[in-house]
PDB file of C-alpha atoms in Angstrom:
ATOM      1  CA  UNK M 204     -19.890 -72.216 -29.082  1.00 41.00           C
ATOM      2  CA  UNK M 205     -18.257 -69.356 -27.045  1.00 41.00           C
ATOM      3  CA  UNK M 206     -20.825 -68.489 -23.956  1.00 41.00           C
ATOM      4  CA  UNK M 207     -21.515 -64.804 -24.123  1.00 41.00           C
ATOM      5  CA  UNK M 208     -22.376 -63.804 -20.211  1.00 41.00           C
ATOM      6  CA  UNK M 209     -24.130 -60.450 -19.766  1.00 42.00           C
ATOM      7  CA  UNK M 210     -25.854 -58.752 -17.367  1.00 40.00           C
ATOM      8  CA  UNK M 211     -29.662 -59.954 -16.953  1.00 37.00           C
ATOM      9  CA  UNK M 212     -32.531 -57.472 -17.378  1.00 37.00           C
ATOM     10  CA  UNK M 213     -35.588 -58.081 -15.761  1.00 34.00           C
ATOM     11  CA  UNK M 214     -39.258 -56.878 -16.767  1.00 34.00           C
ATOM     12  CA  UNK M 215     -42.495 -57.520 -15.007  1.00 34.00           C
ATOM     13  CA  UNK M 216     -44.851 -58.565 -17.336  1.00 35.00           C
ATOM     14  CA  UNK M 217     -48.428 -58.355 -17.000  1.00 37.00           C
ATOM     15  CA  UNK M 218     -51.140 -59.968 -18.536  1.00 39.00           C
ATOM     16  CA  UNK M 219     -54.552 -58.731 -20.096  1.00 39.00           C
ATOM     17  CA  UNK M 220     -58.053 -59.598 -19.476  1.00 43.00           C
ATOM     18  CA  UNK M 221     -59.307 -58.811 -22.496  1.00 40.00           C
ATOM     19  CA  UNK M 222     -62.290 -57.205 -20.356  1.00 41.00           C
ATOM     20  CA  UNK M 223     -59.626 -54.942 -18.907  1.00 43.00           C
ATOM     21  CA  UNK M 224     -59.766 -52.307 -22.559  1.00 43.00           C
ATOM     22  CA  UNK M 225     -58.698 -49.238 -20.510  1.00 43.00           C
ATOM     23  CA  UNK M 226     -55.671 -48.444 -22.407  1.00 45.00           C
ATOM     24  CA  UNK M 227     -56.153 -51.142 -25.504  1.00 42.00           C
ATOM     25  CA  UNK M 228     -56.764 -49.483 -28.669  1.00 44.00           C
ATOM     26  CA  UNK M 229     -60.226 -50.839 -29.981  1.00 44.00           C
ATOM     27  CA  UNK M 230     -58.726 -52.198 -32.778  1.00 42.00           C
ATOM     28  CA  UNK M 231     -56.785 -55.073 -30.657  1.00 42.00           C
ATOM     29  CA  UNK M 232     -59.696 -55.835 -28.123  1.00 46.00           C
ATOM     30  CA  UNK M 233     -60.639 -59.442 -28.318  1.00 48.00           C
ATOM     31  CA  UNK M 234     -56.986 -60.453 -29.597  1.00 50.00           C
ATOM     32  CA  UNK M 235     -54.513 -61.679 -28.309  1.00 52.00           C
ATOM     33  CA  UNK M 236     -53.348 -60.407 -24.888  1.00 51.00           C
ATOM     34  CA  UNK M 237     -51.492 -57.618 -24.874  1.00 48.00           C
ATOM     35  CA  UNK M 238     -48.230 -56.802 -22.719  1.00 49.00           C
ATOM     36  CA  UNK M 239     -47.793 -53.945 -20.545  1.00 55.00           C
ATOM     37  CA  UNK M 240     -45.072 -53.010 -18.684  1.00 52.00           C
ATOM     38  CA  UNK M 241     -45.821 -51.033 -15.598  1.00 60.00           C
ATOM     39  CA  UNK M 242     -43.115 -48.156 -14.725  1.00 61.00           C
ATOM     40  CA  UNK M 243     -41.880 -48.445 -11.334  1.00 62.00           C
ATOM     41  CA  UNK M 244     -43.428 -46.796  -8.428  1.00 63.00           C
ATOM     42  CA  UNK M 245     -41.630 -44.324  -6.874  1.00 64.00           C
ATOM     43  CA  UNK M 246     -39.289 -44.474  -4.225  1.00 62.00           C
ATOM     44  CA  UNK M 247     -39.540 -42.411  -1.031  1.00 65.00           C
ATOM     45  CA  UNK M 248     -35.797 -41.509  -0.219  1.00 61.00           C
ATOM     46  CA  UNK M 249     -36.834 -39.885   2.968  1.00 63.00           C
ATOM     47  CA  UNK M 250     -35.779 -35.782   3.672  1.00 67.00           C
ATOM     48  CA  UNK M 251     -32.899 -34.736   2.265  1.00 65.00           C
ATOM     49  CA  UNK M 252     -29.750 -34.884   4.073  1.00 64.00           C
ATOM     50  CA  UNK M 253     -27.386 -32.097   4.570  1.00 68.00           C
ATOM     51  CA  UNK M 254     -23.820 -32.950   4.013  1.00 66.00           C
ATOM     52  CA  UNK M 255     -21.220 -30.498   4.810  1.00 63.00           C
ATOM     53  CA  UNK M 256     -19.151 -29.108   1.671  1.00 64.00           C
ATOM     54  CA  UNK M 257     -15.464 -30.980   2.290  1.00 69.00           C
ATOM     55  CA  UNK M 258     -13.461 -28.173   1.893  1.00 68.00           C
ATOM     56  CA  UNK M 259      -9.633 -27.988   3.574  1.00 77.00           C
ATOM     57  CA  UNK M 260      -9.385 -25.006   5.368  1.00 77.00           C
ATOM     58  CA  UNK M 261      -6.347 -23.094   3.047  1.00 76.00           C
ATOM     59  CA  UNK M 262      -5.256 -21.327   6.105  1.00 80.00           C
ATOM     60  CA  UNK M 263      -4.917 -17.736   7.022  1.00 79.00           C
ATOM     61  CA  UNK M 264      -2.001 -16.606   4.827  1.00 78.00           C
ATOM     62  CA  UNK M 265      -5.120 -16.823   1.894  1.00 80.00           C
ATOM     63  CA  UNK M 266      -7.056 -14.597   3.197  1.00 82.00           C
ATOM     64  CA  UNK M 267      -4.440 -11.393   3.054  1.00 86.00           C
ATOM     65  CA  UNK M 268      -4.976  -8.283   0.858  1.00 85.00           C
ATOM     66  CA  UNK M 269      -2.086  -6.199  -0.407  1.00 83.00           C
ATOM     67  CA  UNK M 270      -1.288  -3.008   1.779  1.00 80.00           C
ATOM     68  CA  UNK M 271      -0.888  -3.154   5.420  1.00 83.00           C
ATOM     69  CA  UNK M 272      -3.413  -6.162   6.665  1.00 86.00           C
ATOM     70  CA  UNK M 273      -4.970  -6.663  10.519  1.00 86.00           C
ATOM     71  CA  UNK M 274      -1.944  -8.377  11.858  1.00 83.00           C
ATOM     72  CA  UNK M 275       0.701  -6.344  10.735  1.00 82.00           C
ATOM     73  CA  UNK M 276       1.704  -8.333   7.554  1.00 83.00           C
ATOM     74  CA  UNK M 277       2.336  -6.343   4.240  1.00 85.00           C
ATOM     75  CA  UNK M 278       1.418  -7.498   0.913  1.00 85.00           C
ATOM     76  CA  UNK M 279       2.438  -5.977  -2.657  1.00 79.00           C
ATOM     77  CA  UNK M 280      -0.415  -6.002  -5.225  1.00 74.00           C
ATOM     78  CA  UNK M 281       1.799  -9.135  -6.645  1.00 75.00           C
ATOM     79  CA  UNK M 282       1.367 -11.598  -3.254  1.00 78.00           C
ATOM     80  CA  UNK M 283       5.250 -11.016  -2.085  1.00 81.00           C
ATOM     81  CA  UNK M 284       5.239 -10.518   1.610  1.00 84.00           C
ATOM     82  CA  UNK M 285       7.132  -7.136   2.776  1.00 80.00           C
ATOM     83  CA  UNK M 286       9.307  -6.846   5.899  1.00 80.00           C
ATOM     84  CA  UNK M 287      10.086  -2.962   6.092  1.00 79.00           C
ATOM     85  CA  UNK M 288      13.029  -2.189   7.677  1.00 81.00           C
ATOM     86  CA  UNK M 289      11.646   1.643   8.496  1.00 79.00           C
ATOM     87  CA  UNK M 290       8.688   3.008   8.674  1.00 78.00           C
ATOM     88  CA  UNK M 291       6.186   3.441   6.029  1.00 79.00           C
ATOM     89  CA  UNK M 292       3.293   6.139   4.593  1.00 81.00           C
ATOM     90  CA  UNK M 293       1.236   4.787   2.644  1.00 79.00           C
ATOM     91  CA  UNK M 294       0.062   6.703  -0.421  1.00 83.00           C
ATOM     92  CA  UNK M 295      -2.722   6.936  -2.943  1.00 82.00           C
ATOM     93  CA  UNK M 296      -1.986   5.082  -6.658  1.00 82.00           C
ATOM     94  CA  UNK M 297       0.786   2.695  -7.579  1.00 84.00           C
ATOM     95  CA  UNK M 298       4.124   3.800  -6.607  1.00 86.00           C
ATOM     96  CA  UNK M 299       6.840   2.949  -9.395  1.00 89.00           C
ATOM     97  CA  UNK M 300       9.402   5.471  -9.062  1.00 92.00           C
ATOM     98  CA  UNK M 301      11.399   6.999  -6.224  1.00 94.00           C
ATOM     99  CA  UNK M 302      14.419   8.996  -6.095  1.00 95.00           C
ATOM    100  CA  UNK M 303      16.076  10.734  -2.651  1.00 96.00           C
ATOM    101  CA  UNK M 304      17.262  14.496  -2.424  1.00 97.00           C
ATOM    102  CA  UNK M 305      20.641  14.349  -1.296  1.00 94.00           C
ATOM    103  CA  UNK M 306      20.407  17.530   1.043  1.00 93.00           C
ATOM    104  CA  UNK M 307      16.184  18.745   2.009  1.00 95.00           C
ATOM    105  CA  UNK M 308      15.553  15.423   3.300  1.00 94.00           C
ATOM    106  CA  UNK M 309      13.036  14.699   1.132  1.00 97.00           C
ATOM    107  CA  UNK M 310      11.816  11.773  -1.217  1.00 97.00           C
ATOM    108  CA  UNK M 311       9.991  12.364  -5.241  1.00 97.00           C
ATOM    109  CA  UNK M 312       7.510   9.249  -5.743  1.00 96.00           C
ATOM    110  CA  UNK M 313       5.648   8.908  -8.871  1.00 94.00           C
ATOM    111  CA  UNK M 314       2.758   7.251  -8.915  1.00 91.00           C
ATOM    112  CA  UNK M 315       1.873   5.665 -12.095  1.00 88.00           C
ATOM    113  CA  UNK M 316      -1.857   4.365 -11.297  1.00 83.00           C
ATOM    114  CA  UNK M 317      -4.588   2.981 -14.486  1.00 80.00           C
ATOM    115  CA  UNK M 318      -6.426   6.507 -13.893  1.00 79.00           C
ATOM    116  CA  UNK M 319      -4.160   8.728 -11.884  1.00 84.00           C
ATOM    117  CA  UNK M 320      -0.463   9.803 -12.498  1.00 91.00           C
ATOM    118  CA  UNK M 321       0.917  11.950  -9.422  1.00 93.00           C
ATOM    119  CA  UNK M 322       3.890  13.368  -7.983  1.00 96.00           C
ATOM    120  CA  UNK M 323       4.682  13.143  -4.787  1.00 96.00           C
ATOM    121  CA  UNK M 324       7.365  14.724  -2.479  1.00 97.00           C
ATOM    122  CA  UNK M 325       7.697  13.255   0.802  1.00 96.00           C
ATOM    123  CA  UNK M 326       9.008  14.526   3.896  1.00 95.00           C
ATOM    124  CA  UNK M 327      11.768  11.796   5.468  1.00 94.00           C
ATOM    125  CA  UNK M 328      11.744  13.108   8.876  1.00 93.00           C
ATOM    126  CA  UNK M 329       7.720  13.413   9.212  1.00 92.00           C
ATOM    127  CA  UNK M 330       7.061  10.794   6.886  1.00 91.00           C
ATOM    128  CA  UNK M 331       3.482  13.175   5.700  1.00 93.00           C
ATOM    129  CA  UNK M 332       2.887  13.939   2.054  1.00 95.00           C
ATOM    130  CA  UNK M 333       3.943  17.916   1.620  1.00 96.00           C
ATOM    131  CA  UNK M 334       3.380  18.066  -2.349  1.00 97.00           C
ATOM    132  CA  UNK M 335       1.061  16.263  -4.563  1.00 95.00           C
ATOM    133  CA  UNK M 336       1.548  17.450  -8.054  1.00 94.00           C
ATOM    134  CA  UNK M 337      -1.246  16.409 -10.936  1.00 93.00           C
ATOM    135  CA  UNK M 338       0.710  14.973 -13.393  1.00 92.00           C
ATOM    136  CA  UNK M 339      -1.883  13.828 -16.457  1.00 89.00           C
ATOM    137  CA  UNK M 340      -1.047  10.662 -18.253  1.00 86.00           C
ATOM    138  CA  UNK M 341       2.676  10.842 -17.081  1.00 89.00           C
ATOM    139  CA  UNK M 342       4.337   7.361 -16.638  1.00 90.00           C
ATOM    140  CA  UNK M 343       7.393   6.170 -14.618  1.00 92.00           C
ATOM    141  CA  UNK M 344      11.256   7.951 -14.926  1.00 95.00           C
ATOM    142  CA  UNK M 345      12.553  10.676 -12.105  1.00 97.00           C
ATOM    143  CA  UNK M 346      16.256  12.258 -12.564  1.00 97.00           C
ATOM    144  CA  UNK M 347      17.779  14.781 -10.332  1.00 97.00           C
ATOM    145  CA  UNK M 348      20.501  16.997 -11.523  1.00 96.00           C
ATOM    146  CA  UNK M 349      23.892  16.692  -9.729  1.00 94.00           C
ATOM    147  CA  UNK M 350      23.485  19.882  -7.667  1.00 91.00           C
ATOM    148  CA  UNK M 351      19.952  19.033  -7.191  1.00 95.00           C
ATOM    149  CA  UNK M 352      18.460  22.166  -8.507  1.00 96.00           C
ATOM    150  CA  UNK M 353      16.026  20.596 -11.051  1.00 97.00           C
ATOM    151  CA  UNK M 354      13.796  17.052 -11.110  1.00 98.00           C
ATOM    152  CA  UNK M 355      13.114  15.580 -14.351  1.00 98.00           C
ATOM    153  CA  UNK M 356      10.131  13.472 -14.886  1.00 97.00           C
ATOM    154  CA  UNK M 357       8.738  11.564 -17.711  1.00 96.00           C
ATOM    155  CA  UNK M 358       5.181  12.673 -19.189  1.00 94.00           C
ATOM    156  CA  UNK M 359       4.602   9.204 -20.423  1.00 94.00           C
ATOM    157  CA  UNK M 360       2.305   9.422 -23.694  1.00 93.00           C
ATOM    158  CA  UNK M 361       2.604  12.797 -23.748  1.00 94.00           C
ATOM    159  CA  UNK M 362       6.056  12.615 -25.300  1.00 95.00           C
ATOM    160  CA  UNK M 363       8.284  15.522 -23.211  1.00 96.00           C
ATOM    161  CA  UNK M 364      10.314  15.620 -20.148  1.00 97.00           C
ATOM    162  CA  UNK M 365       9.477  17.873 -17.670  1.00 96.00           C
ATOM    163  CA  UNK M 366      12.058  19.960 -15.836  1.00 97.00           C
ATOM    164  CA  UNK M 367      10.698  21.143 -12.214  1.00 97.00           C
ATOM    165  CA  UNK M 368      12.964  23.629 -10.622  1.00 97.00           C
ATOM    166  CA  UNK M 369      13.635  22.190  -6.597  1.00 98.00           C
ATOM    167  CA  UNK M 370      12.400  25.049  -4.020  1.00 97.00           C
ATOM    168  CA  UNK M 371      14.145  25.432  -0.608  1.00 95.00           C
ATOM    169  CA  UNK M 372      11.931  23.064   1.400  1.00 95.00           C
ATOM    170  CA  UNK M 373      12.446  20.287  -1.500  1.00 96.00           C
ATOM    171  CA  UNK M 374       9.217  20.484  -2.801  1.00 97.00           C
ATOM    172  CA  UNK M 375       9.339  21.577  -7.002  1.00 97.00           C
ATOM    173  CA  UNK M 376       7.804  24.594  -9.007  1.00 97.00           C
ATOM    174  CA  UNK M 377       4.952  22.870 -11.028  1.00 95.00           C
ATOM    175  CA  UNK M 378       5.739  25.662 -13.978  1.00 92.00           C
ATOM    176  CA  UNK M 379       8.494  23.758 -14.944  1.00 91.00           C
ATOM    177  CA  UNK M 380       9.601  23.697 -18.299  1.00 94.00           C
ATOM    178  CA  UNK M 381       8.729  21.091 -20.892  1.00 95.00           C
ATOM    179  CA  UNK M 382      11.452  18.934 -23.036  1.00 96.00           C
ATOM    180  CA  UNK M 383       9.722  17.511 -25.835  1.00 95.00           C
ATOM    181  CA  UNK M 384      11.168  14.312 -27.165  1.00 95.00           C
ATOM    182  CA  UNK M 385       7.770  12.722 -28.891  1.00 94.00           C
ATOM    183  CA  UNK M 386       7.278   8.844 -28.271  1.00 96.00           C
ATOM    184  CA  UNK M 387       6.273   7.279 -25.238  1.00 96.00           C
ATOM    185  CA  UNK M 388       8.822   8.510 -22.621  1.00 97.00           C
ATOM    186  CA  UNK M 389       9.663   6.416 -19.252  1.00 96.00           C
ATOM    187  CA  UNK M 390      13.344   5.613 -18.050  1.00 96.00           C
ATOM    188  CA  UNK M 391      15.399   8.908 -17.325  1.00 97.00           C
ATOM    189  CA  UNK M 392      19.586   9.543 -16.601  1.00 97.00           C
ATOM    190  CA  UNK M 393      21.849  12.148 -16.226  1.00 97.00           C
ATOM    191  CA  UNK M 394      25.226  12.757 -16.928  1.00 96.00           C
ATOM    192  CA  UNK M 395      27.590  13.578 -14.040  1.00 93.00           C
ATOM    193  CA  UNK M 396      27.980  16.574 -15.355  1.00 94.00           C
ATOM    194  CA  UNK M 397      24.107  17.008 -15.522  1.00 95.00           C
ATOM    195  CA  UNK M 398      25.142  18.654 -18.728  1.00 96.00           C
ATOM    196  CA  UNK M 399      23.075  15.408 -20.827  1.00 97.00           C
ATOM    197  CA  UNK M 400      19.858  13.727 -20.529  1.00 98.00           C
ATOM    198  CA  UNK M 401      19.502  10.504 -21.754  1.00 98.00           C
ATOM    199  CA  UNK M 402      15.593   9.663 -22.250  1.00 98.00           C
ATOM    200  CA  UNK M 403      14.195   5.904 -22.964  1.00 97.00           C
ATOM    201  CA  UNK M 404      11.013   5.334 -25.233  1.00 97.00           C
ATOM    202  CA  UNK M 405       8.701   2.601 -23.908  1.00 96.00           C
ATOM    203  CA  UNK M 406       6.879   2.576 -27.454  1.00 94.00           C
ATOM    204  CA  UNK M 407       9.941   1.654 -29.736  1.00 95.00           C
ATOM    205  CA  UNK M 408      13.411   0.750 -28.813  1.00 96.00           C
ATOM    206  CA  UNK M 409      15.135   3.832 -28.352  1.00 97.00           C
ATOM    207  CA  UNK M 410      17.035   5.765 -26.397  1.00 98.00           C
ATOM    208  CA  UNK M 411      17.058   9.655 -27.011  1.00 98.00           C
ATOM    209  CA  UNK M 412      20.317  11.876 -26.158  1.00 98.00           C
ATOM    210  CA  UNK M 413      19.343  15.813 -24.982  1.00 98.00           C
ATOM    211  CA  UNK M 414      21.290  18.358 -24.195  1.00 97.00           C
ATOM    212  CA  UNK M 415      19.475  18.608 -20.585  1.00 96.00           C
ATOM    213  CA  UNK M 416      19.666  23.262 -20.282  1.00 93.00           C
ATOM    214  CA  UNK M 417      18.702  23.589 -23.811  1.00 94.00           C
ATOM    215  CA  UNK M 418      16.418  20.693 -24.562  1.00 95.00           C
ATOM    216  CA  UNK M 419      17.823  20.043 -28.071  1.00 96.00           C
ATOM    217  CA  UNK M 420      18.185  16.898 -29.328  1.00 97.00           C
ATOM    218  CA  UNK M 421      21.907  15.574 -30.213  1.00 97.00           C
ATOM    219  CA  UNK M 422      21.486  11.967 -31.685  1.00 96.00           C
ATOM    220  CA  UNK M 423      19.579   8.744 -30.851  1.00 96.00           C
ATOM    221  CA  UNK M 424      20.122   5.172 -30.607  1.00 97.00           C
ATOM    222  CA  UNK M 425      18.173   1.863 -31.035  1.00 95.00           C
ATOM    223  CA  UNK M 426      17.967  -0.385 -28.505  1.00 95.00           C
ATOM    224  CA  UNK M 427      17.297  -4.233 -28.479  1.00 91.00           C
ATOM    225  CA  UNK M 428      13.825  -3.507 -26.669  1.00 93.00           C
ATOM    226  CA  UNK M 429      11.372  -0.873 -25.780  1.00 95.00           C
ATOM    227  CA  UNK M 430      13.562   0.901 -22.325  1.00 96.00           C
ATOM    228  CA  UNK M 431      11.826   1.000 -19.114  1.00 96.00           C
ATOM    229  CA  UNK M 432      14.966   1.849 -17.528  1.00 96.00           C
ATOM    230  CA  UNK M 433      17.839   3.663 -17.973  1.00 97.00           C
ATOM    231  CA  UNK M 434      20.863   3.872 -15.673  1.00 97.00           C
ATOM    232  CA  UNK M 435      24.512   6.078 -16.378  1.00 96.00           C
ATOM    233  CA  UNK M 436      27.442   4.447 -14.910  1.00 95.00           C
ATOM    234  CA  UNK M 437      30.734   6.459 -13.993  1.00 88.00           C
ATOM    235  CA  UNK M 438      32.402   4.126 -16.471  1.00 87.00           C
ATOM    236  CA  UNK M 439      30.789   5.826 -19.490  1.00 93.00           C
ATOM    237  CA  UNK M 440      28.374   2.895 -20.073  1.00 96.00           C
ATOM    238  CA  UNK M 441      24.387   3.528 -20.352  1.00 97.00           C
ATOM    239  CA  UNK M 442      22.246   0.507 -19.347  1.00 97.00           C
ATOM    240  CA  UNK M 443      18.748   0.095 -20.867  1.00 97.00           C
ATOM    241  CA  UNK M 444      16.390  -2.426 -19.565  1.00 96.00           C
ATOM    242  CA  UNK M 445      13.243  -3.677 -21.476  1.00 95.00           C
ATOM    243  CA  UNK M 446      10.488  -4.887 -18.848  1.00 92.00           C
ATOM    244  CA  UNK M 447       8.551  -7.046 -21.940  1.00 89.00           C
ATOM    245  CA  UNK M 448      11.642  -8.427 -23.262  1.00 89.00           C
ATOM    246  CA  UNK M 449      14.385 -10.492 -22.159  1.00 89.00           C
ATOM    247  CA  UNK M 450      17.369  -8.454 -22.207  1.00 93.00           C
ATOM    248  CA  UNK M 451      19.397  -5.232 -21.057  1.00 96.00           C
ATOM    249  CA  UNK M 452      21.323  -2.613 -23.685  1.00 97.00           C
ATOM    250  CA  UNK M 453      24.810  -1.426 -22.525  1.00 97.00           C
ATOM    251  CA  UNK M 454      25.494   1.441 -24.745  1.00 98.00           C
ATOM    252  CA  UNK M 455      28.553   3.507 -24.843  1.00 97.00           C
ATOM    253  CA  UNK M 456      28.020   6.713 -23.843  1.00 96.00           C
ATOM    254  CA  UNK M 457      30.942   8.359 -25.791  1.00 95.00           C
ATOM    255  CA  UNK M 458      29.417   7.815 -29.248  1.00 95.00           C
ATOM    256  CA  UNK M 459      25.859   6.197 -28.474  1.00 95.00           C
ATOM    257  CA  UNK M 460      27.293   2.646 -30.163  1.00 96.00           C
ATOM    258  CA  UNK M 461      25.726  -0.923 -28.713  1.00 96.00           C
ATOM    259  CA  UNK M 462      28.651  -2.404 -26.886  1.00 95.00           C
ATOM    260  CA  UNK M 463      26.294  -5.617 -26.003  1.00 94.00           C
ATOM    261  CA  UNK M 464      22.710  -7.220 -25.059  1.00 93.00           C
ATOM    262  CA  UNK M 465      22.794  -8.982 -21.893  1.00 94.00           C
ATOM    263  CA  UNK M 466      20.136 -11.601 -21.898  1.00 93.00           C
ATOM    264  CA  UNK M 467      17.818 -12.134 -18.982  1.00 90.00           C
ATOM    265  CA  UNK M 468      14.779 -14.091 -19.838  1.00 84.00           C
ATOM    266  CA  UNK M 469      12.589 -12.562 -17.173  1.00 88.00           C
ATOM    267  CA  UNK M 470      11.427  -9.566 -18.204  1.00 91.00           C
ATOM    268  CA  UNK M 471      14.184  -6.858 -17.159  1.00 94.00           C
ATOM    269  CA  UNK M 472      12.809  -3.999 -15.125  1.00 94.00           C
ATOM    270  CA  UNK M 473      14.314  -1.621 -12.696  1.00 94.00           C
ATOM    271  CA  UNK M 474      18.129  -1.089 -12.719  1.00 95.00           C
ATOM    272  CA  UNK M 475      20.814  -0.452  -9.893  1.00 94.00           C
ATOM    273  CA  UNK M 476      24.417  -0.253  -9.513  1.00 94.00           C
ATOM    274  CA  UNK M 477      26.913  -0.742  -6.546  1.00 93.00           C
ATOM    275  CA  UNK M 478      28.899   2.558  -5.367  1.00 88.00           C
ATOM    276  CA  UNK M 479      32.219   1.654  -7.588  1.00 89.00           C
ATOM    277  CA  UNK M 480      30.216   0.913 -10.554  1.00 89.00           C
ATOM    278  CA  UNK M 481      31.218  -2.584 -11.218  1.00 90.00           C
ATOM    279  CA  UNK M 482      28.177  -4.650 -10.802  1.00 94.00           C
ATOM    280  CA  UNK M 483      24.415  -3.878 -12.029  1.00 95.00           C
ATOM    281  CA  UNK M 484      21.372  -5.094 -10.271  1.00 95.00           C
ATOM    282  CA  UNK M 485      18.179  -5.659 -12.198  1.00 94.00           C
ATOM    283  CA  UNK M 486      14.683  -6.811 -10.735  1.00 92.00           C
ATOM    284  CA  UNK M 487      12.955  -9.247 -12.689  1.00 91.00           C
ATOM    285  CA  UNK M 488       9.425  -8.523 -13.233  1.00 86.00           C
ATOM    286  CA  UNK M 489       8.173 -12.273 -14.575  1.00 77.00           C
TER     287      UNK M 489
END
């Protein structure tokens, strides 16, 4: 027979006097005796000890917010250290767009905050705030015509363009003019020319062709992705990104055809090119 070994239980057992009928139901007194088990008494574990919580200390770099923090170090709202190679002005709202006047010496910033969509114009020299422009539910998308004259900005959800004429001291006209174009409008580009505006949707994949003095629409195009950015390249090539996709249009500017979709699986977002137009930068957002 195979020996089962187990652990071994112990119970105190107690026997009754059968004159002991505290807790004996009548019924069994004068039977036989009856077994109780007594619970255990309790234990006295002394005060309580204190133990420290064993944490590792995760060091300072943890403990930094985004902006401009005690010692110096700059944070975006994403965690990516900054290491400014100028000065900086720090501004209300979430900065998405900027774009440089090439003569007043002034920058156009839009900010394109949850609850607050602004336009700002900021002085280079003085590096103060000389315009702050309301701009509604406007989103991202700035374009400045070749002589510099007039700034285009996206309204966003409210489906136009508007056209601020550029005042002496680089600041704009808010009684612009509006463009409207319908959809949800964000990456802008001009022609050399500045004779066309080309105007990405960030609701559907297009990309909308205007005829930037008159406003009038002249054709449209679909894209592989909803544009967040649109760039014009001396070449006669338009590139589209599409920030919740994984790819980038190039579109022929001539006749508005596809030419090709260049795929980057990282979520496409702003565009650049190099002076001679032959290579295209794009940050990844993801």
């Amino acid at each position: 027979m195979k020996r089962v070994v187990g652990p071994l239980c112990l119970l105190l057992l107690l026997g009754c006097d059968e004159s002991d009928t505290g807790d004996v139901p009548a019924a069994r007194r004068g039977g036989p005796p009856v077994l109780r088990v007594n619970p255990p008494a309790p234990v006295d574990a002394g005060p309580a000890i204190e133990r420290p919580l064993c944490v590792p200390d995760p060091g300072p770099a943890t403990r930094l917010i985004p902006g401009v923090n005690a010692d110096g170090t700059r944070l975006t709202v994403g965690a990516r250290g900054l290491t400014p190679a100028g000065p900086n002005t720090l501004i209300e709202g979430f900065p998405s767009d900027v774009l440089l006047h090439p003569r007043h010496g002034v920058a156009y910033v839009t900010s394109t905050s949850r609850d607050d969509r602004r336009l700002y114009v900021l002085d280079l020299e003085s590096q103060e705030v000389i315009q702050d422009l309301d701009r509604g539910e406007a989103f991202r998308g700035l374009a400045l015509s070749p002589g510099g004259d007039t700034l285009y900005a996206s309204a966003g959800i409210a489906g136009r363009v508007d056209a601020y004429p550029v005042l002496d001291d680089g600041t704009v006209d808010p009684e612009g003019r509006a463009i409207d174009t319908g959809g949800y409008v964000s990456g802008l580009a001009l022609s050399a020319d500045g004779g066309t505006l080309w105007v990405g949707l960030f609701d559907e994949p297009t990309l909308i062709e205007l005829d930037a003095r008159t406003g009038a629409e002249r054709r449209r195009v679909s894209t592989f992705g909803p544009v967040w950015e649109v760039i014009a390249l001396a070449g006669g090539t338009l590139w589209a990104s599409d920030i919740g996709g994984d790819g980038v249009t190039v579109i022929d500017a001539a006749d508005l055809s596809v030419r090709e979709e260049i795929v980057i699986p990282s979520g496409p977002a702003g565009l650049a090119a190099s002076a001679d137009g032959r290579t295209v930068y794009s940050a990844l957002s993801a």
